[in-house]
JSON list of C-alpha atoms in Angstrom, two decimals:
[
{"chain": "A", "resi": 1, "resn": "MET", "atom": "CA", "xyz": [-3.75, -27.59, 50.15]},
{"chain": "A", "resi": 2, "resn": "GLY", "atom": "CA", "xyz": [-1.02, -26.27, 47.99]},
{"chain": "A", "resi": 3, "resn": "LYS", "atom": "CA", "xyz": [-3.30, -26.38, 44.93]},
{"chain": "A", "resi": 4, "resn": "PHE", "atom": "CA", "xyz": [-6.16, -24.49, 46.73]},
{"chain": "A", "resi": 5, "resn": "LYS", "atom": "CA", "xyz": [-3.80, -21.68, 47.86]},
{"chain": "A", "resi": 6, "resn": "PHE", "atom": "CA", "xyz": [-2.51, -21.44, 44.04]},
{"chain": "A", "resi": 7, "resn": "GLU", "atom": "CA", "xyz": [-5.95, -21.03, 42.91]},
{"chain": "A", "resi": 8, "resn": "ILE", "atom": "CA", "xyz": [-6.62, -18.36, 45.39]},
{"chain": "A", "resi": 9, "resn": "MET", "atom": "CA", "xyz": [-3.44, -16.44, 44.48]},
{"chain": "A", "resi": 10, "resn": "GLU", "atom": "CA", "xyz": [-4.32, -16.84, 40.53]},
{"chain": "A", "resi": 11, "resn": "LYS", "atom": "CA", "xyz": [-7.84, -15.41, 41.33]},
{"chain": "A", "resi": 12, "resn": "GLU", "atom": "CA", "xyz": [-6.60, -12.61, 43.29]},
{"chain": "A", "resi": 13, "resn": "TYR", "atom": "CA", "xyz": [-3.91, -11.73, 40.49]},
{"chain": "A", "resi": 14, "resn": "PHE", "atom": "CA", "xyz": [-6.67, -11.86, 37.89]},
{"chain": "A", "resi": 15, "resn": "GLU", "atom": "CA", "xyz": [-8.80, -9.61, 39.85]},
{"chain": "A", "resi": 16, "resn": "MET", "atom": "CA", "xyz": [-5.90, -7.24, 40.28]},
{"chain": "A", "resi": 17, "resn": "CYS", "atom": "CA", "xyz": [-5.12, -7.26, 36.41]},
{"chain": "A", "resi": 18, "resn": "LEU", "atom": "CA", "xyz": [-8.89, -6.84, 35.68]},
{"chain": "A", "resi": 19, "resn": "THR", "atom": "CA", "xyz": [-9.16, -3.92, 37.84]},
{"chain": "A", "resi": 20, "resn": "GLU", "atom": "CA", "xyz": [-6.03, -2.18, 36.51]},
{"chain": "A", "resi": 21, "resn": "ALA", "atom": "CA", "xyz": [-7.18, -2.88, 32.87]},
{"chain": "A", "resi": 22, "resn": "LYS", "atom": "CA", "xyz": [-10.54, -1.41, 33.59]},
{"chain": "A", "resi": 23, "resn": "GLU", "atom": "CA", "xyz": [-9.07, 1.73, 35.26]},
{"chain": "A", "resi": 24, "resn": "GLN", "atom": "CA", "xyz": [-6.81, 2.27, 32.19]},
{"chain": "A", "resi": 25, "resn": "LEU", "atom": "CA", "xyz": [-9.63, 1.95, 29.90]},
{"chain": "A", "resi": 26, "resn": "LYS", "atom": "CA", "xyz": [-11.64, 4.25, 31.80]},
{"chain": "A", "resi": 27, "resn": "HIS", "atom": "CA", "xyz": [-8.94, 6.81, 31.89]},
{"chain": "A", "resi": 28, "resn": "ILE", "atom": "CA", "xyz": [-8.39, 6.46, 28.06]},
{"chain": "A", "resi": 29, "resn": "ASN", "atom": "CA", "xyz": [-11.99, 6.82, 27.35]},
{"chain": "A", "resi": 30, "resn": "SER", "atom": "CA", "xyz": [-12.57, 9.96, 29.32]},
{"chain": "A", "resi": 31, "resn": "SER", "atom": "CA", "xyz": [-9.60, 11.53, 27.56]},
{"chain": "A", "resi": 32, "resn": "ILE", "atom": "CA", "xyz": [-11.07, 10.62, 24.44]},
{"chain": "A", "resi": 33, "resn": "LYS", "atom": "CA", "xyz": [-14.41, 12.24, 25.39]},
{"chain": "A", "resi": 34, "resn": "GLU", "atom": "CA", "xyz": [-12.67, 15.39, 26.62]},
{"chain": "A", "resi": 35, "resn": "THR", "atom": "CA", "xyz": [-10.54, 15.68, 23.47]},
{"chain": "A", "resi": 36, "resn": "ARG", "atom": "CA", "xyz": [-13.36, 14.98, 21.35]},
{"chain": "A", "resi": 37, "resn": "SER", "atom": "CA", "xyz": [-15.59, 17.61, 22.93]},
{"chain": "A", "resi": 38, "resn": "LYS", "atom": "CA", "xyz": [-12.64, 20.16, 22.45]},
{"chain": "A", "resi": 39, "resn": "ILE", "atom": "CA", "xyz": [-12.72, 19.23, 18.83]},
{"chain": "A", "resi": 40, "resn": "TYR", "atom": "CA", "xyz": [-16.34, 19.67, 18.49]},
{"chain": "A", "resi": 41, "resn": "PHE", "atom": "CA", "xyz": [-16.17, 22.99, 20.22]},
{"chain": "A", "resi": 42, "resn": "LEU", "atom": "CA", "xyz": [-13.46, 24.15, 17.85]},
{"chain": "A", "resi": 43, "resn": "GLN", "atom": "CA", "xyz": [-15.34, 23.26, 14.85]},
{"chain": "A", "resi": 44, "resn": "GLY", "atom": "CA", "xyz": [-18.53, 24.96, 16.26]},
{"chain": "A", "resi": 45, "resn": "ILE", "atom": "CA", "xyz": [-16.70, 28.08, 16.65]},
{"chain": "A", "resi": 46, "resn": "LEU", "atom": "CA", "xyz": [-15.41, 27.97, 13.17]},
{"chain": "A", "resi": 47, "resn": "ILE", "atom": "CA", "xyz": [-18.93, 27.20, 11.78]},
{"chain": "A", "resi": 48, "resn": "ALA", "atom": "CA", "xyz": [-20.32, 30.15, 13.78]},
{"chain": "A", "resi": 49, "resn": "VAL", "atom": "CA", "xyz": [-17.72, 32.43, 12.44]},
{"chain": "A", "resi": 50, "resn": "VAL", "atom": "CA", "xyz": [-18.38, 31.32, 8.83]},
{"chain": "A", "resi": 51, "resn": "GLY", "atom": "CA", "xyz": [-22.17, 31.81, 9.38]},
{"chain": "A", "resi": 52, "resn": "TYR", "atom": "CA", "xyz": [-21.41, 35.48, 10.72]},
{"chain": "A", "resi": 53, "resn": "LEU", "atom": "CA", "xyz": [-19.21, 36.26, 7.78]},
{"chain": "A", "resi": 54, "resn": "LEU", "atom": "CA", "xyz": [-21.52, 34.98, 5.19]},
{"chain": "A", "resi": 55, "resn": "ASN", "atom": "CA", "xyz": [-23.74, 37.81, 5.74]},
{"chain": "A", "resi": 56, "resn": "ASP", "atom": "CA", "xyz": [-21.85, 40.28, 3.41]},
{"chain": "A", "resi": 57, "resn": "ILE", "atom": "CA", "xyz": [-21.61, 37.67, 0.83]},
{"chain": "A", "resi": 58, "resn": "PHE", "atom": "CA", "xyz": [-25.41, 37.26, 0.81]},
{"chain": "A", "resi": 59, "resn": "LYS", "atom": "CA", "xyz": [-25.54, 41.11, 0.46]},
{"chain": "A", "resi": 60, "resn": "GLU", "atom": "CA", "xyz": [-23.42, 40.93, -2.64]},
{"chain": "A", "resi": 61, "resn": "ASP", "atom": "CA", "xyz": [-20.48, 42.93, -0.84]},
{"chain": "A", "resi": 62, "resn": "TYR", "atom": "CA", "xyz": [-17.55, 40.89, -2.07]},
{"chain": "A", "resi": 63, "resn": "PHE", "atom": "CA", "xyz": [-14.72, 43.26, -0.91]},
{"chain": "A", "resi": 64, "resn": "SER", "atom": "CA", "xyz": [-15.85, 44.28, 2.65]},
{"chain": "A", "resi": 65, "resn": "LEU", "atom": "CA", "xyz": [-13.62, 43.23, 5.59]},
{"chain": "A", "resi": 66, "resn": "LYS", "atom": "CA", "xyz": [-16.04, 40.35, 6.61]},
{"chain": "A", "resi": 67, "resn": "SER", "atom": "CA", "xyz": [-15.96, 39.00, 3.02]},
{"chain": "A", "resi": 68, "resn": "ASN", "atom": "CA", "xyz": [-12.10, 39.15, 2.94]},
{"chain": "A", "resi": 69, "resn": "MET", "atom": "CA", "xyz": [-12.05, 37.25, 6.35]},
{"chain": "A", "resi": 70, "resn": "LEU", "atom": "CA", "xyz": [-14.30, 34.72, 5.08]},
{"chain": "A", "resi": 71, "resn": "TYR", "atom": "CA", "xyz": [-12.06, 33.98, 1.96]},
{"chain": "A", "resi": 72, "resn": "VAL", "atom": "CA", "xyz": [-9.31, 33.42, 4.53]},
{"chain": "A", "resi": 73, "resn": "THR", "atom": "CA", "xyz": [-11.41, 31.33, 6.85]},
{"chain": "A", "resi": 74, "resn": "ILE", "atom": "CA", "xyz": [-12.53, 28.83, 4.45]},
{"chain": "A", "resi": 75, "resn": "PRO", "atom": "CA", "xyz": [-9.24, 27.21, 3.73]},
{"chain": "A", "resi": 76, "resn": "PHE", "atom": "CA", "xyz": [-8.46, 26.98, 7.31]},
{"chain": "A", "resi": 77, "resn": "MET", "atom": "CA", "xyz": [-11.81, 25.48, 8.13]},
{"chain": "A", "resi": 78, "resn": "ILE", "atom": "CA", "xyz": [-11.28, 22.80, 5.76]},
{"chain": "A", "resi": 79, "resn": "PHE", "atom": "CA", "xyz": [-7.94, 21.98, 7.10]},
{"chain": "A", "resi": 80, "resn": "ILE", "atom": "CA", "xyz": [-9.12, 22.02, 10.68]},
{"chain": "A", "resi": 81, "resn": "ILE", "atom": "CA", "xyz": [-12.07, 19.58, 9.70]},
{"chain": "A", "resi": 82, "resn": "TYR", "atom": "CA", "xyz": [-9.60, 17.34, 7.82]},
{"chain": "A", "resi": 83, "resn": "SER", "atom": "CA", "xyz": [-7.30, 17.37, 10.75]},
{"chain": "A", "resi": 84, "resn": "CYS", "atom": "CA", "xyz": [-10.02, 16.39, 13.20]},
{"chain": "A", "resi": 85, "resn": "ARG", "atom": "CA", "xyz": [-11.73, 13.72, 10.88]},
{"chain": "A", "resi": 86, "resn": "HIS", "atom": "CA", "xyz": [-10.45, 10.94, 13.36]},
{"chain": "A", "resi": 87, "resn": "ALA", "atom": "CA", "xyz": [-12.72, 12.43, 16.18]},
{"chain": "A", "resi": 88, "resn": "ILE", "atom": "CA", "xyz": [-15.90, 11.20, 14.50]},
{"chain": "A", "resi": 89, "resn": "VAL", "atom": "CA", "xyz": [-14.74, 7.44, 14.02]},
{"chain": "A", "resi": 90, "resn": "PRO", "atom": "CA", "xyz": [-17.51, 5.43, 15.64]},
{"chain": "A", "resi": 91, "resn": "LEU", "atom": "CA", "xyz": [-16.62, 2.83, 18.45]},
{"chain": "A", "resi": 92, "resn": "SER", "atom": "CA", "xyz": [-17.44, -0.07, 16.40]},
{"chain": "A", "resi": 93, "resn": "LEU", "atom": "CA", "xyz": [-15.07, 0.86, 13.63]},
{"chain": "A", "resi": 94, "resn": "ARG", "atom": "CA", "xyz": [-12.37, 1.58, 16.29]},
{"chain": "A", "resi": 95, "resn": "PHE", "atom": "CA", "xyz": [-12.66, -1.92, 17.74]},
{"chain": "A", "resi": 96, "resn": "GLU", "atom": "CA", "xyz": [-13.25, -3.80, 14.39]},
{"chain": "A", "resi": 97, "resn": "GLY", "atom": "CA", "xyz": [-16.49, -5.17, 15.87]},
{"chain": "A", "resi": 98, "resn": "MET", "atom": "CA", "xyz": [-15.03, -6.40, 19.12]},
{"chain": "A", "resi": 99, "resn": "SER", "atom": "CA", "xyz": [-16.31, -4.70, 22.32]},
{"chain": "A", "resi": 100, "resn": "PRO", "atom": "CA", "xyz": [-16.10, -5.65, 26.01]},
{"chain": "A", "resi": 101, "resn": "ASN", "atom": "CA", "xyz": [-19.87, -6.19, 26.40]},
{"chain": "A", "resi": 102, "resn": "GLY", "atom": "CA", "xyz": [-20.82, -9.27, 28.38]},
{"chain": "A", "resi": 103, "resn": "PHE", "atom": "CA", "xyz": [-17.46, -9.63, 30.17]},
{"chain": "A", "resi": 104, "resn": "LYS", "atom": "CA", "xyz": [-19.19, -9.98, 33.56]},
{"chain": "A", "resi": 105, "resn": "SER", "atom": "CA", "xyz": [-20.64, -13.42, 32.57]},
{"chain": "A", "resi": 106, "resn": "ILE", "atom": "CA", "xyz": [-17.31, -14.56, 31.32]},
{"chain": "A", "resi": 107, "resn": "ILE", "atom": "CA", "xyz": [-15.25, -13.27, 34.25]},
{"chain": "A", "resi": 108, "resn": "GLU", "atom": "CA", "xyz": [-17.41, -15.42, 36.60]},
{"chain": "A", "resi": 109, "resn": "GLN", "atom": "CA", "xyz": [-16.15, -18.59, 34.80]},
{"chain": "A", "resi": 110, "resn": "GLU", "atom": "CA", "xyz": [-13.14, -20.13, 36.59]},
{"chain": "A", "resi": 111, "resn": "ASP", "atom": "CA", "xyz": [-11.27, -21.25, 33.45]},
{"chain": "A", "resi": 112, "resn": "THR", "atom": "CA", "xyz": [-7.63, -19.90, 33.27]},
{"chain": "A", "resi": 113, "resn": "LEU", "atom": "CA", "xyz": [-7.81, -19.67, 29.45]},
{"chain": "A", "resi": 114, "resn": "THR", "atom": "CA", "xyz": [-11.01, -17.56, 29.75]},
{"chain": "A", "resi": 115, "resn": "HIS", "atom": "CA", "xyz": [-9.28, -15.24, 32.13]},
{"chain": "A", "resi": 116, "resn": "GLU", "atom": "CA", "xyz": [-6.44, -14.85, 29.80]},
{"chain": "A", "resi": 117, "resn": "ASN", "atom": "CA", "xyz": [-8.83, -14.17, 26.86]},
{"chain": "A", "resi": 118, "resn": "VAL", "atom": "CA", "xyz": [-10.50, -11.54, 29.05]},
{"chain": "A", "resi": 119, "resn": "LEU", "atom": "CA", "xyz": [-7.25, -9.85, 29.80]},
{"chain": "A", "resi": 120, "resn": "ASN", "atom": "CA", "xyz": [-6.14, -10.15, 26.14]},
{"chain": "A", "resi": 121, "resn": "THR", "atom": "CA", "xyz": [-9.39, -8.25, 24.91]},
{"chain": "A", "resi": 122, "resn": "TYR", "atom": "CA", "xyz": [-9.02, -5.49, 27.49]},
{"chain": "A", "resi": 123, "resn": "GLN", "atom": "CA", "xyz": [-5.37, -5.23, 26.39]},
{"chain": "A", "resi": 124, "resn": "VAL", "atom": "CA", "xyz": [-6.49, -4.94, 22.74]},
{"chain": "A", "resi": 125, "resn": "SER", "atom": "CA", "xyz": [-9.06, -2.45, 23.88]},
{"chain": "A", "resi": 126, "resn": "ILE", "atom": "CA", "xyz": [-6.61, -0.24, 25.71]},
{"chain": "A", "resi": 127, "resn": "GLU", "atom": "CA", "xyz": [-4.19, -0.39, 22.62]},
{"chain": "A", "resi": 128, "resn": "THR", "atom": "CA", "xyz": [-6.91, 0.55, 20.22]},
{"chain": "A", "resi": 129, "resn": "ASN", "atom": "CA", "xyz": [-8.35, 3.34, 22.26]},
{"chain": "A", "resi": 130, "resn": "GLY", "atom": "CA", "xyz": [-4.86, 4.51, 23.11]},
{"chain": "A", "resi": 131, "resn": "ARG", "atom": "CA", "xyz": [-3.87, 4.66, 19.42]},
{"chain": "A", "resi": 132, "resn": "HIS", "atom": "CA", "xyz": [-7.25, 6.60, 18.53]},
{"chain": "A", "resi": 133, "resn": "LEU", "atom": "CA", "xyz": [-6.49, 9.08, 21.28]},
{"chain": "A", "resi": 134, "resn": "THR", "atom": "CA", "xyz": [-2.94, 9.77, 20.07]},
{"chain": "A", "resi": 135, "resn": "VAL", "atom": "CA", "xyz": [-4.37, 10.52, 16.53]},
{"chain": "A", "resi": 136, "resn": "MET", "atom": "CA", "xyz": [-7.19, 12.63, 17.86]},
{"chain": "A", "resi": 137, "resn": "SER", "atom": "CA", "xyz": [-4.71, 14.56, 20.03]},
{"chain": "A", "resi": 138, "resn": "LYS", "atom": "CA", "xyz": [-2.42, 15.15, 17.11]},
{"chain": "A", "resi": 139, "resn": "GLY", "atom": "CA", "xyz": [-5.27, 16.37, 15.15]},
{"chain": "A", "resi": 140, "resn": "TYR", "atom": "CA", "xyz": [-6.50, 18.69, 17.68]},
{"chain": "A", "resi": 141, "resn": "ASN", "atom": "CA", "xyz": [-2.94, 20.00, 18.12]},
{"chain": "A", "resi": 142, "resn": "ASN", "atom": "CA", "xyz": [-2.81, 20.63, 14.34]},
{"chain": "A", "resi": 143, "resn": "ALA", "atom": "CA", "xyz": [-6.08, 22.20, 14.39]},
{"chain": "A", "resi": 144, "resn": "PHE", "atom": "CA", "xyz": [-5.35, 24.44, 17.12]},
{"chain": "A", "resi": 145, "resn": "LYS", "atom": "CA", "xyz": [-2.02, 25.57, 15.45]},
{"chain": "A", "resi": 146, "resn": "ALA", "atom": "CA", "xyz": [-4.22, 26.21, 12.31]},
{"chain": "A", "resi": 147, "resn": "LEU", "atom": "CA", "xyz": [-6.42, 28.38, 14.45]},
{"chain": "A", "resi": 148, "resn": "LEU", "atom": "CA", "xyz": [-3.72, 30.55, 15.62]},
{"chain": "A", "resi": 149, "resn": "PHE", "atom": "CA", "xyz": [-2.32, 30.86, 12.18]},
{"chain": "A", "resi": 150, "resn": "TRP", "atom": "CA", "xyz": [-5.86, 31.67, 10.86]},
{"chain": "A", "resi": 151, "resn": "LEU", "atom": "CA", "xyz": [-6.10, 34.44, 13.57]},
{"chain": "A", "resi": 152, "resn": "PHE", "atom": "CA", "xyz": [-2.88, 36.00, 12.42]},
{"chain": "A", "resi": 153, "resn": "CYS", "atom": "CA", "xyz": [-4.20, 35.94, 8.72]},
{"chain": "A", "resi": 154, "resn": "CYS", "atom": "CA", "xyz": [-7.38, 37.59, 10.00]},
{"chain": "A", "resi": 155, "resn": "CYS", "atom": "CA", "xyz": [-5.38, 40.28, 11.65]},
{"chain": "A", "resi": 156, "resn": "LEU", "atom": "CA", "xyz": [-3.42, 40.68, 8.46]},
{"chain": "A", "resi": 157, "resn": "CYS", "atom": "CA", "xyz": [-6.76, 41.07, 6.57]},
{"chain": "A", "resi": 158, "resn": "ILE", "atom": "CA", "xyz": [-7.94, 43.77, 8.93]},
{"chain": "A", "resi": 159, "resn": "ILE", "atom": "CA", "xyz": [-4.52, 45.81, 8.62]},
{"chain": "A", "resi": 160, "resn": "VAL", "atom": "CA", "xyz": [-4.76, 45.55, 4.90]},
{"chain": "A", "resi": 161, "resn": "VAL", "atom": "CA", "xyz": [-8.50, 46.70, 4.82]},
{"chain": "A", "resi": 162, "resn": "ILE", "atom": "CA", "xyz": [-7.74, 49.59, 7.11]},
{"chain": "A", "resi": 163, "resn": "THR", "atom": "CA", "xyz": [-4.84, 50.75, 5.36]},
{"chain": "A", "resi": 164, "resn": "LYS", "atom": "CA", "xyz": [-6.65, 50.41, 1.95]},
{"chain": "A", "resi": 165, "resn": "SER", "atom": "CA", "xyz": [-9.63, 52.51, 3.28]},
{"chain": "A", "resi": 166, "resn": "LEU", "atom": "CA", "xyz": [-7.28, 55.24, 4.64]},
{"chain": "A", "resi": 167, "resn": "VAL", "atom": "CA", "xyz": [-5.24, 55.56, 1.42]},
{"chain": "A", "resi": 168, "resn": "CYS", "atom": "CA", "xyz": [-8.42, 55.78, -0.72]}
]
């Protein structure tokens, strides 16, 4: 009777740990998706701004306000894309070939060693995704700071061009 009760408690503990691991992994993955969408939005804005500013270059007006802002934009755009390069790392490279697909068939087995392997795999997934989220968040923060500095430089460009046009 004692062994049967121990097996039930062990199975309940495994289910509890498995549920907690799944919830943590879902939370981390949703945070990764949210951060990645913010990064893509930021990069999309920069590409749109560069596309708008290229108009004067195509008209061979190299010293207009838009051209000067383009000259300021390109280094910041390169820095922002470099900072956010971790957002485009594919899932297979993050997990180094390991993925939690097919866990359902493994979980149904009653072997304690199998349960430990499943929990260890989830733990590795949580750690890998957590590290990836940390790197992505740092890249996003750096990109956002660069964007603020870029806006400041664009304002300086506008002031310089306006004062230059008033003097002439």
